[in-house]
PDB file of C-alpha atoms in Angstrom:
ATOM      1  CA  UNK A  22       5.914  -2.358  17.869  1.00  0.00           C
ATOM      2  CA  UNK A  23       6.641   0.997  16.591  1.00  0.00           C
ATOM      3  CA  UNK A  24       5.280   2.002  13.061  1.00  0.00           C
ATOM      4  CA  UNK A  25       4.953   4.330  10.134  1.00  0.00           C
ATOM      5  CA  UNK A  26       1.292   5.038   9.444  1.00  0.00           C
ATOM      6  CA  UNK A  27       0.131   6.395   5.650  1.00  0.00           C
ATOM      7  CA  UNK A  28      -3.444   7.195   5.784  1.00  0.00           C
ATOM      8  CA  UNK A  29      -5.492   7.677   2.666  1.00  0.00           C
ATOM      9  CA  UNK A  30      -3.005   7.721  -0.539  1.00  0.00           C
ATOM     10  CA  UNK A  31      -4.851   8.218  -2.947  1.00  0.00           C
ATOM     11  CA  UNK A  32      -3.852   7.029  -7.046  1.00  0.00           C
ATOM     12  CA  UNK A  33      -6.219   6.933 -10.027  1.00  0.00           C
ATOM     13  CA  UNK A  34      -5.790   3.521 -11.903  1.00  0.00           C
ATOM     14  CA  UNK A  35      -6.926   1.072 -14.219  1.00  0.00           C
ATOM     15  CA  UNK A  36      -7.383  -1.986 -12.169  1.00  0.00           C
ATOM     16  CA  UNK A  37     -10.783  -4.203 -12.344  1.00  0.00           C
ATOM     17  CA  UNK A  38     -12.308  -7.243 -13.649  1.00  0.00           C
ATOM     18  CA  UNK A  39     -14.336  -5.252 -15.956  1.00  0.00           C
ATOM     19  CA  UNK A  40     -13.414  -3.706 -19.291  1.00  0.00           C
ATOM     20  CA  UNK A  41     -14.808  -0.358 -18.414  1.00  0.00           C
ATOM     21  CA  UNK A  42     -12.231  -0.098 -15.228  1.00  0.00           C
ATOM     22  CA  UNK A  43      -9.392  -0.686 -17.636  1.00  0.00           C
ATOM     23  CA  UNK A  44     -10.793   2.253 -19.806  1.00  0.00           C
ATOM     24  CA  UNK A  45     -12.141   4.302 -17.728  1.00  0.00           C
ATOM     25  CA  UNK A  46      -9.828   3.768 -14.471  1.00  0.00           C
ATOM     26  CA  UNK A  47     -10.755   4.911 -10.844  1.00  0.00           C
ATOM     27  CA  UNK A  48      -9.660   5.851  -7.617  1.00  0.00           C
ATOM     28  CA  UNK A  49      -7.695   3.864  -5.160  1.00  0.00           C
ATOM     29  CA  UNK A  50      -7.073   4.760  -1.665  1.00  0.00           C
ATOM     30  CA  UNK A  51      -4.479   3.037   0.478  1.00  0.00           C
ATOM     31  CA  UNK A  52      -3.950   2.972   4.356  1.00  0.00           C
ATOM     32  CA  UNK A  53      -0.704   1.229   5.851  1.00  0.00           C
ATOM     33  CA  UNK A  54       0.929   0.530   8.798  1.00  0.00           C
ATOM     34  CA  UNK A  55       4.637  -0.157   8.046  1.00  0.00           C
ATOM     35  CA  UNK A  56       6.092  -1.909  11.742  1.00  0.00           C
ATOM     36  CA  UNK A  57       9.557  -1.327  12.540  1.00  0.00           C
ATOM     37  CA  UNK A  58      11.958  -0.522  15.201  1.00  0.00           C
ATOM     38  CA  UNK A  59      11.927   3.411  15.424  1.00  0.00           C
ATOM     39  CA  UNK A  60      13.870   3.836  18.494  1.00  0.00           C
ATOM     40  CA  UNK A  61      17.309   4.289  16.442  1.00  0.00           C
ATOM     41  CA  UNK A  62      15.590   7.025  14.491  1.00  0.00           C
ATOM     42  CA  UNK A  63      14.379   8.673  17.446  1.00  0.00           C
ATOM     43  CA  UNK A  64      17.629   8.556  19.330  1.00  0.00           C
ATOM     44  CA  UNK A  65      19.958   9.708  16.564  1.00  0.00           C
ATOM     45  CA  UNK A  66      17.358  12.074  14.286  1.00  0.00           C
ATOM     46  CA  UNK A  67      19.321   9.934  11.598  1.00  0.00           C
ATOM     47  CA  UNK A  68      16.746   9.580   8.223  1.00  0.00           C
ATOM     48  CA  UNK A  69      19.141   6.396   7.608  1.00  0.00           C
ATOM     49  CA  UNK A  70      17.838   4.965  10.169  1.00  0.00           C
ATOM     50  CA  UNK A  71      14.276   4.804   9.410  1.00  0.00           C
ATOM     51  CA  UNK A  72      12.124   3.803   6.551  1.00  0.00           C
ATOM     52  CA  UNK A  73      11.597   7.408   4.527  1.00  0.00           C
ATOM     53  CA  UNK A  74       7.495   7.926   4.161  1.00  0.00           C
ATOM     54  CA  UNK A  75       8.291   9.676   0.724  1.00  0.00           C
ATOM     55  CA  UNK A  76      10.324   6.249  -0.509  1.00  0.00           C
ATOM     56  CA  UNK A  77       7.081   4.621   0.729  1.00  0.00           C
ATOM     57  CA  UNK A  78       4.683   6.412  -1.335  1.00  0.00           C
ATOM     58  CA  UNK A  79       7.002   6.258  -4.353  1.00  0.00           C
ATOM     59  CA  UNK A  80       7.186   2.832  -4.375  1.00  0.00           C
ATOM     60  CA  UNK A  81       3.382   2.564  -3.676  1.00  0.00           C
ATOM     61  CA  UNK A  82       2.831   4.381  -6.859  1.00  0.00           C
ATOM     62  CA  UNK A  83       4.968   2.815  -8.887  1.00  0.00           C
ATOM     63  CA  UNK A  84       3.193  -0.775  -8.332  1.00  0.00           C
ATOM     64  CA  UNK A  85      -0.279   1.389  -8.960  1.00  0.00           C
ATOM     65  CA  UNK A  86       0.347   3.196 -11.461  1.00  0.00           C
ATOM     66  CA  UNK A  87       2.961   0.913 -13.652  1.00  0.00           C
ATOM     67  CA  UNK A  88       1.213  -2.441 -13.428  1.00  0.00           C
ATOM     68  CA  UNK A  89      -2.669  -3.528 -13.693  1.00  0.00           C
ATOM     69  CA  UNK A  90      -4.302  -5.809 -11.320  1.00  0.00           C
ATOM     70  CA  UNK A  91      -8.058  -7.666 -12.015  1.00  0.00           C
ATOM     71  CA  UNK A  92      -8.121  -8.335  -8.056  1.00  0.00           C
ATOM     72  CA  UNK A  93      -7.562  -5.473  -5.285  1.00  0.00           C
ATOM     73  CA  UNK A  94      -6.283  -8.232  -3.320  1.00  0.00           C
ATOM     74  CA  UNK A  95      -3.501  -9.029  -6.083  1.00  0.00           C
ATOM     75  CA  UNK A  96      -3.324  -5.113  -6.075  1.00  0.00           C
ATOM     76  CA  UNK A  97      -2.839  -5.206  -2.080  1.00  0.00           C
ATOM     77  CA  UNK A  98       0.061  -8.065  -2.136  1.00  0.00           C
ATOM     78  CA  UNK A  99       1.853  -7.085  -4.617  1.00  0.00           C
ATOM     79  CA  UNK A 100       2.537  -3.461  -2.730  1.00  0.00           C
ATOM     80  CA  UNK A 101       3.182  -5.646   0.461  1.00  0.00           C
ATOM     81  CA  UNK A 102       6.130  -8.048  -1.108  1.00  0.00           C
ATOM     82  CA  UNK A 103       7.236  -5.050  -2.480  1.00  0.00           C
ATOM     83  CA  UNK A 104       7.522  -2.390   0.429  1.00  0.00           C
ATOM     84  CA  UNK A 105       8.936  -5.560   2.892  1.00  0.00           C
ATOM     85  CA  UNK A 106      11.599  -7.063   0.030  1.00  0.00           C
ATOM     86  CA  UNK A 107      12.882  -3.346  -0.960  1.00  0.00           C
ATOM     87  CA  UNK A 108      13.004  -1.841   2.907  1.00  0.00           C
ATOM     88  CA  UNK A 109      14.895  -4.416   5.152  1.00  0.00           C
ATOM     89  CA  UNK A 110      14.005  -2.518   8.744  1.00  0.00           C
ATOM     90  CA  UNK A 111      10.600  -3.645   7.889  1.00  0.00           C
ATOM     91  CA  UNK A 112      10.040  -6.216  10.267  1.00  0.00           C
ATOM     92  CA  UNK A 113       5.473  -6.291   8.848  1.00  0.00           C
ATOM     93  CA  UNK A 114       3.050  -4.361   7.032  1.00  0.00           C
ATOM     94  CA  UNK A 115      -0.833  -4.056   7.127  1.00  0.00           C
ATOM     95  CA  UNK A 116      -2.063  -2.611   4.003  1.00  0.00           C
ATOM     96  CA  UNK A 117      -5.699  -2.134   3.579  1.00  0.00           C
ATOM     97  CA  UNK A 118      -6.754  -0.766  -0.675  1.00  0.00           C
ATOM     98  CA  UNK A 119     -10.010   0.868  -1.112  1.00  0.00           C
ATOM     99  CA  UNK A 120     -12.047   1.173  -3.794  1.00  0.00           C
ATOM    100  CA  UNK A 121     -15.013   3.519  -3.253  1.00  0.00           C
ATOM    101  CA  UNK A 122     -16.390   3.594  -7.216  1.00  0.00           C
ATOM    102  CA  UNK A 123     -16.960  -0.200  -7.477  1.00  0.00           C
ATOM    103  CA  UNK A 124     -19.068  -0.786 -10.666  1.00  0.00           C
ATOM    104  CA  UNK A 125     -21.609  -2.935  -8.833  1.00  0.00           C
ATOM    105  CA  UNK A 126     -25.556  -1.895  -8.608  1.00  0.00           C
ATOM    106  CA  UNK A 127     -25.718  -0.940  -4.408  1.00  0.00           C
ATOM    107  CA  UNK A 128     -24.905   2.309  -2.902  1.00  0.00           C
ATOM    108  CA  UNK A 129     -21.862   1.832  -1.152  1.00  0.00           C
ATOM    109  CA  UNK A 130     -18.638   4.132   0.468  1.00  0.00           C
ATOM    110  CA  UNK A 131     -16.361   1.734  -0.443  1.00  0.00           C
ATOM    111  CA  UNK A 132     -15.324  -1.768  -1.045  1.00  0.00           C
ATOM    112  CA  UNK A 133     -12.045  -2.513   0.684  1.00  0.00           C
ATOM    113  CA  UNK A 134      -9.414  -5.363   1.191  1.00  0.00           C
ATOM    114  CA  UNK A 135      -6.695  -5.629   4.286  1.00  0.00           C
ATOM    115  CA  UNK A 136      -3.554  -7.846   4.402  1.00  0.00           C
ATOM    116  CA  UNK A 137      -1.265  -8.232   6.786  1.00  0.00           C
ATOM    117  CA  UNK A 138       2.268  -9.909   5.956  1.00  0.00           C
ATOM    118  CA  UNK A 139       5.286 -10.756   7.060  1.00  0.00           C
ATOM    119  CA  UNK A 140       8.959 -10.423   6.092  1.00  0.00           C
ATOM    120  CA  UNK A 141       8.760 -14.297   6.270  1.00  0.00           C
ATOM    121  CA  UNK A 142       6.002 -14.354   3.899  1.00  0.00           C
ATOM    122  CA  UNK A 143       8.600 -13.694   1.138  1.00  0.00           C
ATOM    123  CA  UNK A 144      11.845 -14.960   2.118  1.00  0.00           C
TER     124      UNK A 144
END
């Protein structure tokens, strides 16, 4: 299936189990694969008929930035029941949310969670 792919969005946030994340805040990175049926888009050069990759990001921030999560994996569905409730030629989505400045004691790039859901998962 054809898709829209968003590589490395990046929003500073409060989101954590600890106290400091919630005062201090971090980075979050984002990577997503948005499936849908691009042919119309292609044939016509319509923007209607597509999902707009600027609405995407919009949205994307919005959950970030307007509502705090303890778990990235919260963080990562509730992006995912957004994007595929609000955009109805969204047939699935993979989203994976990094989070490279972890407050644990090992030297790592990142730690990182990936869904993958349906528009049946929230019907």
């Amino acid at each position: 299936m054809d898709r829209i792919i968003l590589r490395d969005l990046a929003f500073f946030a409060y989101h954590g189990v600890f106290a400091e994340e919630a005062t201090l805040g971090q980075r979050f990175y984002f990577d997503l694969d948005c499936y849908l049926d691009l042919r119309p888009a292609g044939q016509s050069d319509d923007e209607t008929k597509t999902v707009r990759y600027d609405y995407i990001v919009k949205r994307v921030e919005s959950i970030v930035q307007n509502q705090r999560f303890k778990l990235i994996e919260a963080l990562a569905e509730a992006v995912a029941k957004d994007l595929l409730t609000h955009f109805a030629d969204l047939d699935h989505i993979r989203i994976k949310v990094r989070k490279p400045e972890a407050p644990i004691p090992a030297i790592i790039k990142d730690i990182a969670v990936e869904i993958t859901r349906d528009r049946k998962d929230y019907a």
